Amino acid sequence: MLANLNANQTIGKHIYKDELKPLQDRLAALQQRVRAAGLPVLIVFEGWGAAGKGTSIGKLVNPLDPRHFDVLTMGKISDEMLMRPFLWGYWCRIPSKGQITVIDKSWHRIILPEEREKWELNPQVTDNFYQDVNAFERQLTQDGTLLIKLFLHISQPEQARRFKALEEDPSTAWRVKPHDWAQNKNYDAHLKRFEQMLEMTGTELNPWHVVEADDRRYSGLKICRTIVDAIEARLEAPAGKAAAPAGNAREERASFPKVLAGVKADQYIENAEYKEELDFYQTRMNRFGHKMYVKRRPVIIVYEGWDAAGKGGNIKRLVAELDPRCYTVVPIGPPTPHELGRHYLWRFIRRLPKDGHFTIFDRSWYGRVLIERVESLTPEPVWRRAYDEINEMEQHCSRHGAVILKFWLHIDKDEQLKRFEARMNDPAKQHKITDADWVNRENWDAYEVATDEMFAKTHKPHAPWVVVESNNKKYARIKVLKTVTDALDEALK
Amino acid sequence: MLANLNANQTIGKHIYKDELKPLQDRLAALQQRVRAAGLPVLIVFEGWGAAGKGTSIGKLVNPLDPRHFDVLTMGKISDEMLMRPFLWGYWCRIPSKGQITVIDKSWHRIILPEEREKWELNPQVTDNFYQDVNAFERQLTQDGTLLIKLFLHISQPEQARRFKALEEDPSTAWRVKPHDWAQNKNYDAHLKRFEQMLEMTGTELNPWHVVEADDRRYSGLKICRTIVDAIEARLEAPAGKAAAPAGNAREERASFPKVLAGVKADQYIENAEYKEELDFYQTRMNRFGHKMYVKRRPVIIVYEGWDAAGKGGNIKRLVAELDPRCYTVVPIGPPTPHELGRHYLWRFIRRLPKDGHFTIFDRSWYGRVLIERVESLTPEPVWRRAYDEINEMEQHCSRHGAVILKFWLHIDKDEQLKRFEARMNDPAKQHKITDADWVNRENWDAYEVATDEMFAKTHKPHAPWVVVESNNKKYARIKVLKTVTDALDEALK
């Protein structure tokens, strides 16, 4: 693909001048329309060293109102990024509705050897790199983001010329690094890498635009035209077609194993045994927490379950003996307007643990297929595609080395009523019960259907669901502690 | 102070048990009251290496609901922090209303030699360290934060014993670093440093609580009691006294030089000259921007001025030839509820530039003494103390090496009316004029008074105000470009 391409397309000075100005005017006008339409636009620049990414971005944003775009320069990867799955830093920076974000060096960088070294990646990650990247891009596009991917292509002699020119000017000499010359010397090997990347990640939904960039005028025009065309096409697409395909929108209402109906919620533990086991497992938790820190393995724990099932008290016992500098408990409520401006996974992914740390989510991304489904807060095709999105996200974390456990705290309907009433009658606990709890209770059956489907679709070996019988809170606490410490023990082997 | 203190206070096992539980229960109850009262609580742990900060924090948070506190472990300083003024990372993490944040190693760390090395601080920063720290703490406290500072003190032999014990256990040996032993060997020199720190930053408003920590039971009790007492005292203080002294609340309404009244807003530049100068200064801007990047100097530019004075277009010309990867333009609107939950400077400080980058604020923290004053959105004692807060914040940035420039874009009242009417009559520009603009226009005189006082109180050699005559937009653009490039030229010398 690249090999057959003539990087040296040229264009005359006058044609350039005549064509550029109207394109820039169109782009400036489009920026206003993008804001008005609430369209998130993500423009990715990749390409050879010295292919002119910086200059091209400069020309591109020149006509834009500088208050309403972002340019992300990811030249140096921050240590915050290096301590998390490699897509994390990009997820955190996706544009909100109406925003234009330009990225200079994106997640595709990982195909370069000098980048891989920095990240110290698991083989699992590199082996599945293209799958994770394509899932990420598809998720953004399905959510309505316009993703425009540009690859700037220059020839070997042109690249050498540019490196030399940079080196000869004392004010720019520092920009040429040893790995730049290595790229030029091993041009053919890199060409193969780039071609593979273009092929593997150039999907129908998110194709690459290769820009011949030996001539700066030619590439400048082509970049500008590509972007203007893409934005115009999206803004002018008929409403129905504007959104990307919605995934498994038309899936049959299948029937799933009735897991919850079969659970005996009233498992029991004696008080004396409870005290002994609590002490045993909390000590174990402390020791393993410490070891996970030393081994730099992150842990993600999700709590879901019926209202009043005892999540708060359960979490408290789980972390009681953990070093408080190593864990965070994240309570999840309804999304804020700020959070609604982006893909629904954004607010969870931002909170993922650093290597060696625990994050415990008190409710989670599963709200998408539980409350949002049951209360029709989200259209069916959208929550349906969340099963894939969730699986892909957890898979990505797992490949990075995360231990993932998901608990469903289960009580039966009678027990819930008893607890609701106890809360109503205790002034110190009245704040813990709200109208929403009673509404959820009325939807019990619908939640049971949604939960069973969730189990069927998102229970994975690397991110299992564990139903915790919680009529007896003490039993439930021990079961969670035992499950978590067993999983850590296994992970530490 | 420390030298005369016996670190080896002990307490019997039984007394400990009897006293701890009731204290922990009180603390758990207080957490609910802190949330209900919307009180931000910041608890700082400092002290000798191996003084038991981690363990103490663990015991402290044990009775708390883990969903509603944060523990910040600042052991390793992130590269994001190293690229900004040293208080920046702590500013970004201040607790919001009702939140309890515990910091293990705070801004006081900078007194330690091994920390100073990492930061590569300007002498200006180290020389004024205590002033900046005390200003930061005072600002938080005046804003309503309860700040509790604990210093854990152990004796030299006890510290040595603990390092040895850690080293002997293979699972903890990694925690003892060479600088730890250096601290123990040079115990007396460190003692002097710590004493100086305690003396210089132990203010009446924000005193230190020194905890004798050779005996873990004694220190555990004392820490818990100190915190419980401090929170209770604050929650039970009469409303008027709860808040910290408000600063210059009762200052006389002095009269300030009438700067704006003397400005001739209608300076003019010929078209041909404009084009020539624009080209000259933009090229200069590009070159200097590049040099600032290489020298890792950050630049902060503030735009304030009358509505319709042409800020947007002016900013656009200023950045037109800057590398877009080196600057960010931050438009400032009314604060969101999320932002209102913290000190008003928080949302600006978060956006301060990295070293080598430009941040341009389109409106700024000066809104506190402009719109918030004129429209009585903020009580007078609160906006009055903002002059000091602003000066201290800009001073802190300047010491770090930032170039700071503040522009007031000035048009006269007739010119504004002309522009408002032109906007009303142009469908493409109607969105740029709102009712708020007309309200502001009615308050013209009040703004003029506020602006003159702002100039008088916040015009500083390291952060000057420049009034830009803007009836002629082209003149205004050249004046800003010239002022900025001259300042950069000076800074680069």
PDB file of C-alpha atoms in Angstrom, chain A residues 91 97 139-140 142-144 246 302 304 332-335 339-348 363-391 393 408 447 450-451 453-454 458 465:
ATOM      1  CA  TRP A  91      -9.768   7.361  26.701  1.00  0.00           C
ATOM      2  CA  LYS A  97     -19.804  16.950  22.359  1.00  0.00           C
ATOM      3  CA  GLN A 139     -16.828   2.304  20.355  1.00  0.00           C
ATOM      4  CA  LEU A 140     -16.117   5.986  19.861  1.00  0.00           C
ATOM      5  CA  GLN A 142     -20.733   4.115  17.443  1.00  0.00           C
ATOM      6  CA  ASP A 143     -21.186   6.648  20.206  1.00  0.00           C
ATOM      7  CA  GLY A 144     -21.277   9.436  17.600  1.00  0.00           C
ATOM      8  CA  ALA A 246     -25.482   0.272  16.345  1.00  0.00           C
ATOM      9  CA  VAL A 302     -17.184  -4.205  41.154  1.00  0.00           C
ATOM     10  CA  GLU A 304     -23.638  -4.550  42.163  1.00  0.00           C
ATOM     11  CA  ILE A 332     -21.222   5.701  41.407  1.00  0.00           C
ATOM     12  CA  GLY A 333     -24.313   7.879  41.129  1.00  0.00           C
ATOM     13  CA  PRO A 334     -26.213   9.241  38.150  1.00  0.00           C
ATOM     14  CA  PRO A 335     -23.884  10.823  35.565  1.00  0.00           C
ATOM     15  CA  GLU A 339     -20.041  13.145  32.107  1.00  0.00           C
ATOM     16  CA  LEU A 340     -23.041  12.826  29.792  1.00  0.00           C
ATOM     17  CA  GLY A 341     -21.053  14.812  27.217  1.00  0.00           C
ATOM     18  CA  ARG A 342     -18.844  11.804  26.510  1.00  0.00           C
ATOM     19  CA  HIS A 343     -18.981   8.042  25.935  1.00  0.00           C
ATOM     20  CA  TYR A 344     -20.567   6.447  29.003  1.00  0.00           C
ATOM     21  CA  LEU A 345     -17.445   4.413  29.810  1.00  0.00           C
ATOM     22  CA  TRP A 346     -15.347   7.570  30.085  1.00  0.00           C
ATOM     23  CA  ARG A 347     -16.201   8.337  33.682  1.00  0.00           C
ATOM     24  CA  PHE A 348     -15.322   4.806  34.787  1.00  0.00           C
ATOM     25  CA  ARG A 363     -22.056   0.317  41.444  1.00  0.00           C
ATOM     26  CA  SER A 364     -20.404   0.588  38.068  1.00  0.00           C
ATOM     27  CA  TRP A 365     -20.564   0.590  34.266  1.00  0.00           C
ATOM     28  CA  TYR A 366     -23.092  -2.234  34.592  1.00  0.00           C
ATOM     29  CA  GLY A 367     -25.684   0.453  35.328  1.00  0.00           C
ATOM     30  CA  ARG A 368     -25.940   0.685  31.550  1.00  0.00           C
ATOM     31  CA  VAL A 369     -27.547  -2.759  31.279  1.00  0.00           C
ATOM     32  CA  LEU A 370     -29.349  -2.632  34.638  1.00  0.00           C
ATOM     33  CA  ILE A 371     -31.042   0.631  35.655  1.00  0.00           C
ATOM     34  CA  GLU A 372     -30.649   2.294  32.246  1.00  0.00           C
ATOM     35  CA  ARG A 373     -32.274  -0.713  30.614  1.00  0.00           C
ATOM     36  CA  VAL A 374     -34.998  -1.285  33.196  1.00  0.00           C
ATOM     37  CA  GLU A 375     -36.020   2.349  33.411  1.00  0.00           C
ATOM     38  CA  SER A 376     -35.659   2.913  29.633  1.00  0.00           C
ATOM     39  CA  LEU A 377     -33.141   5.703  30.218  1.00  0.00           C
ATOM     40  CA  THR A 378     -31.149   4.513  27.216  1.00  0.00           C
ATOM     41  CA  PRO A 379     -32.475   3.207  23.869  1.00  0.00           C
ATOM     42  CA  GLU A 380     -32.306  -0.550  23.469  1.00  0.00           C
ATOM     43  CA  PRO A 381     -29.736  -0.663  20.637  1.00  0.00           C
ATOM     44  CA  VAL A 382     -27.446   1.473  22.757  1.00  0.00           C
ATOM     45  CA  TRP A 383     -27.553  -0.567  25.956  1.00  0.00           C
ATOM     46  CA  ARG A 384     -27.416  -3.749  23.887  1.00  0.00           C
ATOM     47  CA  ARG A 385     -24.087  -2.799  22.427  1.00  0.00           C
ATOM     48  CA  ALA A 386     -22.798  -2.112  25.942  1.00  0.00           C
ATOM     49  CA  TYR A 387     -22.253  -5.857  26.532  1.00  0.00           C
ATOM     50  CA  ASP A 388     -19.532  -5.849  23.896  1.00  0.00           C
ATOM     51  CA  GLU A 389     -18.149  -2.536  25.058  1.00  0.00           C
ATOM     52  CA  ILE A 390     -17.888  -3.748  28.627  1.00  0.00           C
ATOM     53  CA  ASN A 391     -16.316  -7.050  27.658  1.00  0.00           C
ATOM     54  CA  MET A 393     -12.905  -2.788  28.229  1.00  0.00           C
ATOM     55  CA  TRP A 408     -23.696  -9.369  42.867  1.00  0.00           C
ATOM     56  CA  TYR A 447     -34.093  -6.373  37.148  1.00  0.00           C
ATOM     57  CA  ALA A 450     -31.627  -7.881  33.103  1.00  0.00           C
ATOM     58  CA  THR A 451     -29.258  -9.373  35.668  1.00  0.00           C
ATOM     59  CA  GLU A 453     -28.730 -11.585  30.760  1.00  0.00           C
ATOM     60  CA  MET A 454     -25.834  -9.548  32.156  1.00  0.00           C
ATOM     61  CA  THR A 458     -20.331 -10.653  30.720  1.00  0.00           C
ATOM     62  CA  TRP A 465     -19.344 -12.624  38.307  1.00  0.00           C
TER      63      TRP A 465
END
